[in-house]
Amino acid sequence: MATEPIAEEVVGKCVDSHGSAIGMPQLCFDWFPNQIFWLVVTLVVVFLVLSRVALPRIAAILAERQGTITNDLSAAEDLKAKAVEAEEAYNKALADARAEAQRIAAETRAEIQSELDDAIAKADAEIAAKAAESEKAIAEIRAGALESIQLVAKDTAAELVTTLGGQADATAIEGAVDARMKG
Amino acid sequence: MATETTAAEGSSLVFHPMDQFIVKPLFGGDTIAWYTPTNVTLWMALGILAIIGLLVLSTSKRAIVPTRMQSIAELAYGFIYKMLEDICGKEGVKYFPYVMTLFMFIVTANFLGLLPMSFTTTSHFAVTVVLALAVFLTVTVLGFVKNGAGFLSLFWVSSAPLALRPILAIIELISYFVRPVSHSIRLAGNVMAGHAVIKVFAGFAAVAVISPVSVLAITAMYGLEVLVAFIQAYVFTILTCVYLKDALHPHH
């Protein structure tokens, strides 16, 4: 019995003697100054922590990340441009090399062609010379043959005439053979 | 609530759903003066530590590729920053530390309050009314400082017919002054109601037959409370942004 009035006095009108709430603790005005005081302290501390340390730091991190991303993107852009440039240079070099190769091939072909033409012309000339020579030789041979035939024919005719008992008149026989040969 | 508690005491069911909201001196003192360290002090201090851990320690490495905790800090920053910028525009960004303080305080207090045996500071009207009044006074003072008498055009709906405007002005005026009330009671009421309901379900868990249902109900309520803890902090913050917009641009 002695403790009860003291407890009543201590806890006031918000808590009963068993330590349970009377009504809504939210409406216990005895506690308001305490809560408001600590709330204000807390808010001030949180505000200082946020505005002095946390928020500038997070803002810096986000800005830095944005910067890094932007830099990386522009670097990628640069590299891409460089790649395109390199490809162009490569293509150009390739085209140049192809053209050069074509030029060299054409040149070589022309050189070979002219050499070939020269050789053919020379060979033709040689062949023509040889042919002319041969023709000449053939004509000579032919002329020789004709003379021999005439000679043989005259001899044979004279022999025939003699054998048959005639007088071989050399000039007559010659004339007859010549006339035959022409005929 | 008091009659219900005393009535239940006779039976095996004992409901003290409101006891969790009692403010107690931390070191067993007698009276609660304004400076006494109480459980309010303890849980607010834990809230400060949580905020420091989340926003300061996690970002101490300033990593370009963030860790999980740093991601959360950046997400919270981006979330409130974007909200403020979307609603108030560029001029509102100046008040970002103020809005962020409110959001971080409420969200950490709400989530710390979800720990078993903890004390939820935001379930008390003393706390939320101070928060809401701070917003109300800031917005009102800011409105008059920025716009002078032009701030009163907030109550003069120029798009309405002239005859209706005085009536609308009265309604707008009333709604303006009701703002801190709804702003504070919405937060404390939601948090308090959820916690009390969990305690009531917990009381039923003493009866063996109902206890499985009771445990399931507590689980479901807890899930809901996790949502409420975030949503109420979000609602409080977004309303702060909307009120701030009224102070910056009072014209309808």
Coordinates of C-alpha atoms in Angstrom, one line a residue:
Chain A
M1 CA 0.0 0.0 0.0
A2 CA 2.9 2.3 0.6
T3 CA 4.3 2.0 -2.9
E4 CA 1.1 2.7 -4.7
P5 CA 0.7 6.4 -4.1
I6 CA 4.4 7.0 -4.9
A7 CA 4.0 5.1 -8.2
E8 CA 0.9 7.0 -9.0
E9 CA 2.8 10.2 -8.4
V10 CA 5.8 9.1 -10.4
V11 CA 4.0 7.9 -13.5
G12 CA 1.5 10.6 -13.4
K13 CA -1.8 10.4 -15.2
C14 CA -0.6 8.6 -18.3
V15 CA 0.4 5.2 -16.9
D16 CA -1.5 3.2 -14.3
S17 CA 0.0 1.4 -11.3
H18 CA 0.7 -1.7 -13.4
G19 CA 2.8 0.2 -15.8
S20 CA 0.2 0.0 -18.5
A21 CA -0.9 3.0 -20.6
I22 CA -4.0 4.9 -19.6
G23 CA -5.7 5.9 -22.9
M24 CA -3.5 6.9 -25.7
P25 CA 0.1 7.6 -24.8
Q26 CA 0.2 9.8 -27.8
L27 CA -2.1 12.2 -25.9
C28 CA -0.1 12.3 -22.7
F29 CA 0.9 16.0 -22.6
D30 CA 3.5 15.3 -19.8
W31 CA 5.7 13.7 -22.4
F32 CA 5.4 16.3 -25.1
P33 CA 8.3 18.6 -24.0
N34 CA 10.7 15.6 -23.8
Q35 CA 9.7 14.3 -27.2
I36 CA 9.8 17.7 -28.9
F37 CA 13.2 18.5 -27.3
W38 CA 14.8 15.3 -28.5
L39 CA 13.1 15.6 -31.9
V40 CA 14.5 19.0 -32.4
V41 CA 18.0 17.8 -31.4
T42 CA 17.7 14.8 -33.8
L43 CA 16.5 16.9 -36.7
V44 CA 19.3 19.4 -36.2
V45 CA 21.9 16.6 -36.1
V46 CA 20.4 14.9 -39.1
F47 CA 20.2 18.2 -41.0
L48 CA 23.9 19.0 -40.2
V49 CA 25.1 15.5 -41.1
L50 CA 23.1 15.6 -44.4
S51 CA 23.9 19.1 -45.5
R52 CA 27.6 19.1 -44.4
V53 CA 28.7 15.6 -45.2
A54 CA 26.3 13.2 -46.8
L55 CA 24.5 15.2 -49.5
P56 CA 27.6 17.0 -50.9
R57 CA 29.5 13.7 -51.0
I58 CA 26.7 11.8 -52.8
A59 CA 26.3 14.7 -55.2
A60 CA 30.1 14.6 -55.9
I61 CA 30.0 10.9 -56.4
L62 CA 27.0 11.2 -58.9
A63 CA 28.7 14.1 -60.7
E64 CA 32.0 12.2 -60.9
R65 CA 30.2 9.1 -62.3
Q66 CA 28.4 11.3 -64.8
G67 CA 31.7 12.8 -65.8
T68 CA 33.3 9.4 -66.1
I69 CA 30.5 8.1 -68.2
T70 CA 30.6 11.2 -70.5
N71 CA 34.4 10.9 -70.8
D72 CA 34.2 7.2 -71.6
L73 CA 31.5 7.8 -74.2
S74 CA 33.5 10.6 -75.9
A75 CA 36.7 8.4 -75.7
A76 CA 34.7 5.6 -77.3
E77 CA 33.5 8.0 -80.0
D78 CA 37.1 9.0 -80.6
L79 CA 38.2 5.5 -80.9
K80 CA 35.3 4.7 -83.2
A81 CA 36.3 7.6 -85.5
K82 CA 39.9 6.4 -85.4
A83 CA 38.8 2.9 -86.4
V84 CA 36.8 4.3 -89.3
E85 CA 39.8 6.4 -90.3
A86 CA 42.1 3.4 -90.1
E87 CA 39.7 1.4 -92.2
E88 CA 39.6 4.1 -94.8
A89 CA 43.4 4.3 -94.8
Y90 CA 43.5 0.5 -95.2
N91 CA 41.0 0.5 -98.0
K92 CA 42.9 3.3 -99.7
A93 CA 46.2 1.4 -99.4
L94 CA 44.5 -1.7 -100.7
A95 CA 43.2 0.2 -103.7
D96 CA 46.5 1.8 -104.3
A97 CA 48.3 -1.5 -104.1
R98 CA 45.8 -3.0 -106.5
A99 CA 46.2 -0.2 -109.0
E100 CA 50.0 -0.5 -108.7
A101 CA 49.8 -4.2 -109.3
Q102 CA 47.5 -3.6 -112.3
R103 CA 49.9 -1.0 -113.7
I104 CA 52.9 -3.3 -113.2
A105 CA 51.1 -6.2 -114.9
A106 CA 50.1 -4.0 -117.8
E107 CA 53.6 -2.7 -118.2
T108 CA 55.1 -6.1 -118.1
R109 CA 52.5 -7.4 -120.5
A110 CA 53.3 -4.5 -122.9
E111 CA 57.0 -5.1 -122.6
I112 CA 56.6 -8.8 -123.2
Q113 CA 54.3 -8.0 -126.2
S114 CA 56.8 -5.7 -127.7
E115 CA 59.6 -8.2 -127.2
L116 CA 57.4 -10.8 -128.7
D117 CA 56.6 -8.6 -131.6
D118 CA 60.2 -7.9 -132.2
A119 CA 61.1 -11.5 -132.1
I120 CA 58.2 -12.4 -134.4
A121 CA 59.3 -9.7 -136.9
K122 CA 62.8 -10.8 -136.8
A123 CA 61.8 -14.4 -137.2
D124 CA 59.5 -13.4 -140.1
A125 CA 62.4 -11.5 -141.8
E126 CA 64.6 -14.4 -141.3
I127 CA 62.0 -16.8 -142.6
A128 CA 61.4 -14.5 -145.6
A129 CA 65.2 -14.3 -146.3
K130 CA 65.5 -18.1 -146.0
A131 CA 62.4 -18.6 -148.2
A132 CA 63.8 -16.2 -150.9
E133 CA 67.1 -18.0 -150.7
S134 CA 65.4 -21.4 -151.0
E135 CA 63.3 -20.1 -153.9
K136 CA 66.4 -19.0 -155.6
A137 CA 68.0 -22.3 -155.0
I138 CA 64.9 -24.1 -156.3
A139 CA 64.8 -21.9 -159.4
E140 CA 68.5 -22.6 -160.0
I141 CA 67.8 -26.3 -159.5
R142 CA 64.9 -26.1 -161.8
A143 CA 66.8 -24.3 -164.5
G144 CA 69.6 -26.9 -164.1
A145 CA 67.1 -29.7 -164.5
L146 CA 65.6 -28.2 -167.6
E147 CA 69.0 -27.8 -169.3
S148 CA 69.9 -31.4 -168.3
I149 CA 66.7 -32.7 -169.7
Q150 CA 67.3 -30.8 -173.0
L151 CA 70.8 -32.2 -173.1
V152 CA 69.7 -35.7 -172.3
A153 CA 66.8 -35.4 -174.8
K154 CA 69.2 -34.2 -177.5
D155 CA 71.7 -36.9 -176.8
T156 CA 69.0 -39.5 -176.7
A157 CA 67.5 -38.2 -179.9
A158 CA 70.9 -38.2 -181.6
E159 CA 71.5 -41.7 -180.4
L160 CA 68.1 -42.8 -181.6
V161 CA 68.6 -41.3 -185.0
T162 CA 72.1 -42.9 -185.3
T163 CA 70.8 -46.3 -184.2
L164 CA 67.9 -46.1 -186.7
G165 CA 70.6 -45.5 -189.4
G166 CA 70.1 -42.0 -190.0
Q167 CA 72.7 -39.2 -190.1
A168 CA 72.4 -37.3 -187.0
D169 CA 72.2 -33.7 -187.8
A170 CA 73.0 -32.0 -184.6
T171 CA 71.4 -28.7 -185.3
A172 CA 68.2 -30.3 -186.6
I173 CA 67.8 -32.4 -183.6
E174 CA 68.5 -29.5 -181.3
G175 CA 65.8 -27.5 -183.1
A176 CA 63.4 -30.3 -182.8
V177 CA 64.0 -30.9 -179.2
D178 CA 63.8 -27.2 -178.4
A179 CA 60.5 -27.0 -180.3
R180 CA 59.2 -30.0 -178.4
M181 CA 60.3 -28.7 -175.0
K182 CA 58.5 -25.4 -175.7
G183 CA 55.4 -27.1 -176.9
Chain B
M1 CA -8.9 1.6 -24.6
A2 CA -8.4 1.8 -20.9
T3 CA -11.8 0.1 -20.1
E4 CA -11.0 -2.6 -22.6
T5 CA -7.6 -3.3 -21.0
T6 CA -9.0 -3.5 -17.5
A7 CA -11.9 -5.7 -18.6
A8 CA -9.6 -8.1 -20.3
E9 CA -7.3 -8.4 -17.3
G10 CA -9.6 -10.8 -15.5
S11 CA -9.4 -13.4 -18.2
S12 CA -6.3 -15.1 -19.8
L13 CA -6.4 -12.7 -22.6
V14 CA -4.3 -9.6 -21.8
F15 CA -4.3 -6.7 -24.3
H16 CA -2.0 -3.8 -23.8
P17 CA -1.7 -2.7 -27.4
M18 CA -0.9 0.9 -26.4
D19 CA 1.9 0.1 -23.9
Q20 CA 4.5 0.0 -26.7
F21 CA 4.0 3.8 -27.1
I22 CA 4.8 4.6 -23.4
V23 CA 7.7 7.0 -23.0
K24 CA 10.1 5.7 -20.3
P25 CA 13.2 7.2 -18.8
L26 CA 16.2 5.3 -20.0
F27 CA 18.1 5.2 -16.7
G28 CA 15.2 4.5 -14.4
G29 CA 14.6 8.1 -13.3
D30 CA 11.4 9.3 -11.6
T31 CA 10.1 12.1 -13.8
I32 CA 10.2 12.9 -17.4
A33 CA 11.5 16.4 -17.8
W34 CA 12.1 17.9 -21.2
Y35 CA 15.8 16.9 -21.0
T36 CA 15.5 13.4 -19.6
P37 CA 17.1 10.8 -21.8
T38 CA 14.1 8.5 -22.6
N39 CA 13.4 5.7 -25.1
V40 CA 12.5 8.5 -27.4
T41 CA 16.1 9.7 -27.1
L42 CA 17.4 6.2 -27.6
W43 CA 15.5 5.4 -30.8
M44 CA 16.1 8.8 -32.3
A45 CA 19.8 8.4 -31.6
L46 CA 19.6 5.0 -33.3
G47 CA 17.9 6.7 -36.2
I48 CA 20.7 9.2 -36.5
L49 CA 23.2 6.3 -36.4
A50 CA 21.3 4.5 -39.1
I51 CA 21.2 7.6 -41.3
I52 CA 24.9 8.1 -40.8
G53 CA 25.6 4.5 -41.6
L54 CA 23.4 4.6 -44.7
L55 CA 24.4 7.9 -46.2
V56 CA 27.8 8.7 -44.8
L57 CA 29.7 5.4 -44.0
S58 CA 28.4 3.6 -47.1
T59 CA 29.6 6.4 -49.4
S60 CA 33.0 6.8 -47.6
K61 CA 34.8 5.0 -50.4
R62 CA 33.3 7.3 -53.1
A63 CA 33.3 4.3 -55.5
I64 CA 32.5 5.0 -59.1
V65 CA 31.0 1.5 -59.2
P66 CA 28.9 1.6 -56.0
T67 CA 28.6 -1.1 -53.4
R68 CA 25.1 -2.2 -52.4
M69 CA 24.8 0.2 -49.5
Q70 CA 26.2 3.1 -51.6
S71 CA 23.6 2.2 -54.2
I72 CA 20.9 2.6 -51.6
A73 CA 22.2 5.9 -50.5
E74 CA 22.4 7.1 -54.1
L75 CA 18.9 5.8 -54.8
A76 CA 17.5 7.6 -51.8
Y77 CA 19.3 10.8 -52.9
G78 CA 18.1 10.5 -56.5
F79 CA 14.5 9.6 -55.4
I80 CA 14.0 12.7 -53.2
Y81 CA 16.0 15.0 -55.4
K82 CA 13.9 14.1 -58.5
M83 CA 10.7 14.3 -56.5
L84 CA 11.6 17.8 -55.4
E85 CA 12.8 18.9 -58.8
D86 CA 9.7 17.5 -60.6
I87 CA 7.3 19.2 -58.2
C88 CA 9.0 22.5 -57.3
G89 CA 11.2 23.0 -60.3
K90 CA 14.8 24.3 -60.2
E91 CA 14.1 26.8 -57.4
G92 CA 13.0 24.0 -55.1
V93 CA 16.4 22.3 -55.3
K94 CA 17.7 24.8 -52.7
Y95 CA 15.5 23.2 -50.1
F96 CA 16.7 19.7 -50.8
P97 CA 18.7 19.2 -47.6
Y98 CA 15.6 20.2 -45.6
V99 CA 13.3 17.8 -47.4
M100 CA 15.9 15.0 -47.4
T101 CA 16.2 15.5 -43.6
L102 CA 12.5 15.0 -43.1
F103 CA 12.4 12.0 -45.4
M104 CA 15.4 10.3 -43.9
F105 CA 14.2 10.9 -40.3
I106 CA 10.7 9.6 -40.9
V107 CA 11.8 6.6 -43.0
T108 CA 14.5 5.4 -40.5
A109 CA 12.2 6.0 -37.5
N110 CA 9.4 4.0 -39.2
F111 CA 11.7 1.1 -40.1
L112 CA 13.4 1.1 -36.7
G113 CA 10.0 1.0 -35.2
L114 CA 9.3 -2.3 -37.0
L115 CA 12.0 -4.1 -35.0
P116 CA 10.4 -6.1 -32.2
M117 CA 10.5 -4.4 -28.8
S118 CA 11.4 -1.1 -30.4
F119 CA 9.8 2.3 -29.8
T120 CA 8.4 4.1 -32.8
T121 CA 9.1 7.8 -32.5
T122 CA 6.9 8.7 -35.5
S123 CA 3.9 7.1 -33.9
H124 CA 3.6 10.1 -31.5
F125 CA 1.6 13.2 -32.4
A126 CA 4.1 15.3 -30.5
V127 CA 6.7 14.3 -33.0
T128 CA 4.7 14.4 -36.2
V129 CA 2.9 17.6 -35.3
V130 CA 6.3 19.3 -34.8
L131 CA 7.4 18.0 -38.2
A132 CA 4.2 19.1 -39.9
L133 CA 4.2 22.5 -38.1
A134 CA 7.8 23.1 -39.1
V135 CA 6.7 22.4 -42.7
F136 CA 3.6 24.6 -42.4
L137 CA 5.5 27.6 -40.8
T138 CA 8.4 27.3 -43.3
V139 CA 6.1 27.2 -46.3
T140 CA 4.0 30.1 -45.0
V141 CA 7.0 32.3 -44.1
L142 CA 8.7 31.4 -47.4
G143 CA 5.5 32.2 -49.3
F144 CA 5.3 35.7 -47.9
V145 CA 9.0 36.3 -48.2
K146 CA 9.2 35.2 -51.8
N147 CA 5.9 36.6 -53.1
G148 CA 4.9 39.3 -50.5
A149 CA 1.1 39.8 -50.6
G150 CA 1.1 37.9 -53.8
F151 CA 1.1 34.7 -51.8
L152 CA -2.5 35.4 -50.9
S153 CA -3.4 34.7 -54.5
L154 CA -3.1 31.1 -53.5
F155 CA -6.5 31.5 -51.9
W156 CA -8.0 33.6 -54.7
V157 CA -8.8 31.1 -57.5
S158 CA -8.7 33.3 -60.5
S159 CA -9.9 30.6 -62.9
A160 CA -13.2 30.3 -61.1
P161 CA -16.2 32.6 -61.8
L162 CA -16.0 35.9 -59.8
A163 CA -19.1 35.1 -57.7
L164 CA -17.6 31.8 -56.5
R165 CA -14.2 33.2 -55.6
P166 CA -15.0 34.5 -52.1
I167 CA -16.5 31.1 -51.2
L168 CA -13.6 29.3 -52.7
A169 CA -11.2 31.6 -50.8
I170 CA -12.8 30.6 -47.5
I171 CA -12.6 26.9 -48.4
E172 CA -9.0 27.3 -49.6
L173 CA -8.1 29.1 -46.4
I174 CA -9.6 26.4 -44.2
S175 CA -7.9 23.7 -46.2
Y176 CA -4.6 25.6 -45.9
F177 CA -4.9 25.6 -42.1
V178 CA -6.0 22.0 -41.9
R179 CA -2.9 21.0 -43.8
P180 CA -0.6 20.6 -40.7
V181 CA -3.3 18.6 -38.9
S182 CA -3.8 16.1 -41.7
H183 CA -0.1 16.1 -42.5
S184 CA 0.8 15.0 -39.0
I185 CA -2.1 12.8 -38.1
R186 CA -1.9 10.8 -41.3
L187 CA 1.7 9.7 -40.4
A188 CA 1.3 9.1 -36.7
G189 CA -2.2 7.5 -37.2
N190 CA -1.0 5.0 -39.8
V191 CA 2.1 4.0 -37.9
M192 CA 0.3 3.8 -34.5
A193 CA -2.7 1.8 -35.9
G194 CA -0.5 -0.8 -37.6
H195 CA 1.6 -1.3 -34.5
A196 CA -1.5 -1.5 -32.2
V197 CA -3.1 -4.0 -34.5
I198 CA 0.0 -6.2 -34.5
K199 CA -0.1 -6.1 -30.7
V200 CA -3.7 -7.1 -30.6
F201 CA -3.1 -10.1 -32.8
A202 CA -0.1 -10.9 -30.6
G203 CA -2.5 -10.9 -27.6
F204 CA -4.6 -13.6 -29.3
A205 CA -1.5 -15.7 -29.8
A206 CA -1.8 -16.7 -26.1
V207 CA -4.8 -18.9 -26.9
A208 CA -3.4 -22.1 -28.4
V209 CA -6.4 -22.7 -30.7
I210 CA -6.2 -19.3 -32.4
S211 CA -2.4 -18.8 -32.2
P212 CA -1.6 -20.1 -35.8
V213 CA -4.1 -17.7 -37.2
S214 CA -2.7 -15.0 -35.0
V215 CA 0.8 -15.6 -36.1
L216 CA -0.2 -15.6 -39.8
A217 CA -2.1 -12.4 -39.2
I218 CA 0.9 -10.8 -37.5
T219 CA 3.1 -11.9 -40.5
A220 CA 0.6 -10.4 -42.9
M221 CA 0.3 -7.2 -40.9
Y222 CA 4.0 -6.9 -40.6
G223 CA 4.3 -7.1 -44.4
L224 CA 1.7 -4.4 -44.7
E225 CA 3.5 -2.3 -42.1
V226 CA 6.8 -2.5 -44.0
L227 CA 4.9 -1.0 -47.0
V228 CA 3.2 1.6 -44.7
A229 CA 6.6 2.6 -43.2
F230 CA 7.9 3.5 -46.6
I231 CA 4.7 4.9 -48.1
Q232 CA 4.0 7.2 -45.2
A233 CA 7.5 8.6 -45.3
Y234 CA 7.0 9.1 -49.0
V235 CA 3.6 10.7 -48.6
F236 CA 4.9 13.1 -45.9
T237 CA 7.8 14.1 -48.2
I238 CA 5.8 14.5 -51.3
L239 CA 3.2 16.6 -49.5
T240 CA 6.0 18.7 -48.2
C241 CA 7.2 19.2 -51.8
V242 CA 3.7 20.1 -52.9
Y243 CA 3.3 22.7 -50.1
L244 CA 6.7 24.1 -50.9
K245 CA 5.6 24.5 -54.5
D246 CA 2.6 26.5 -53.3
A247 CA 5.1 28.8 -51.5
L248 CA 7.3 29.2 -54.6
H249 CA 4.5 29.4 -57.2
P250 CA 1.3 30.5 -55.5
H251 CA -0.6 31.2 -58.7
H252 CA -3.0 28.5 -59.7

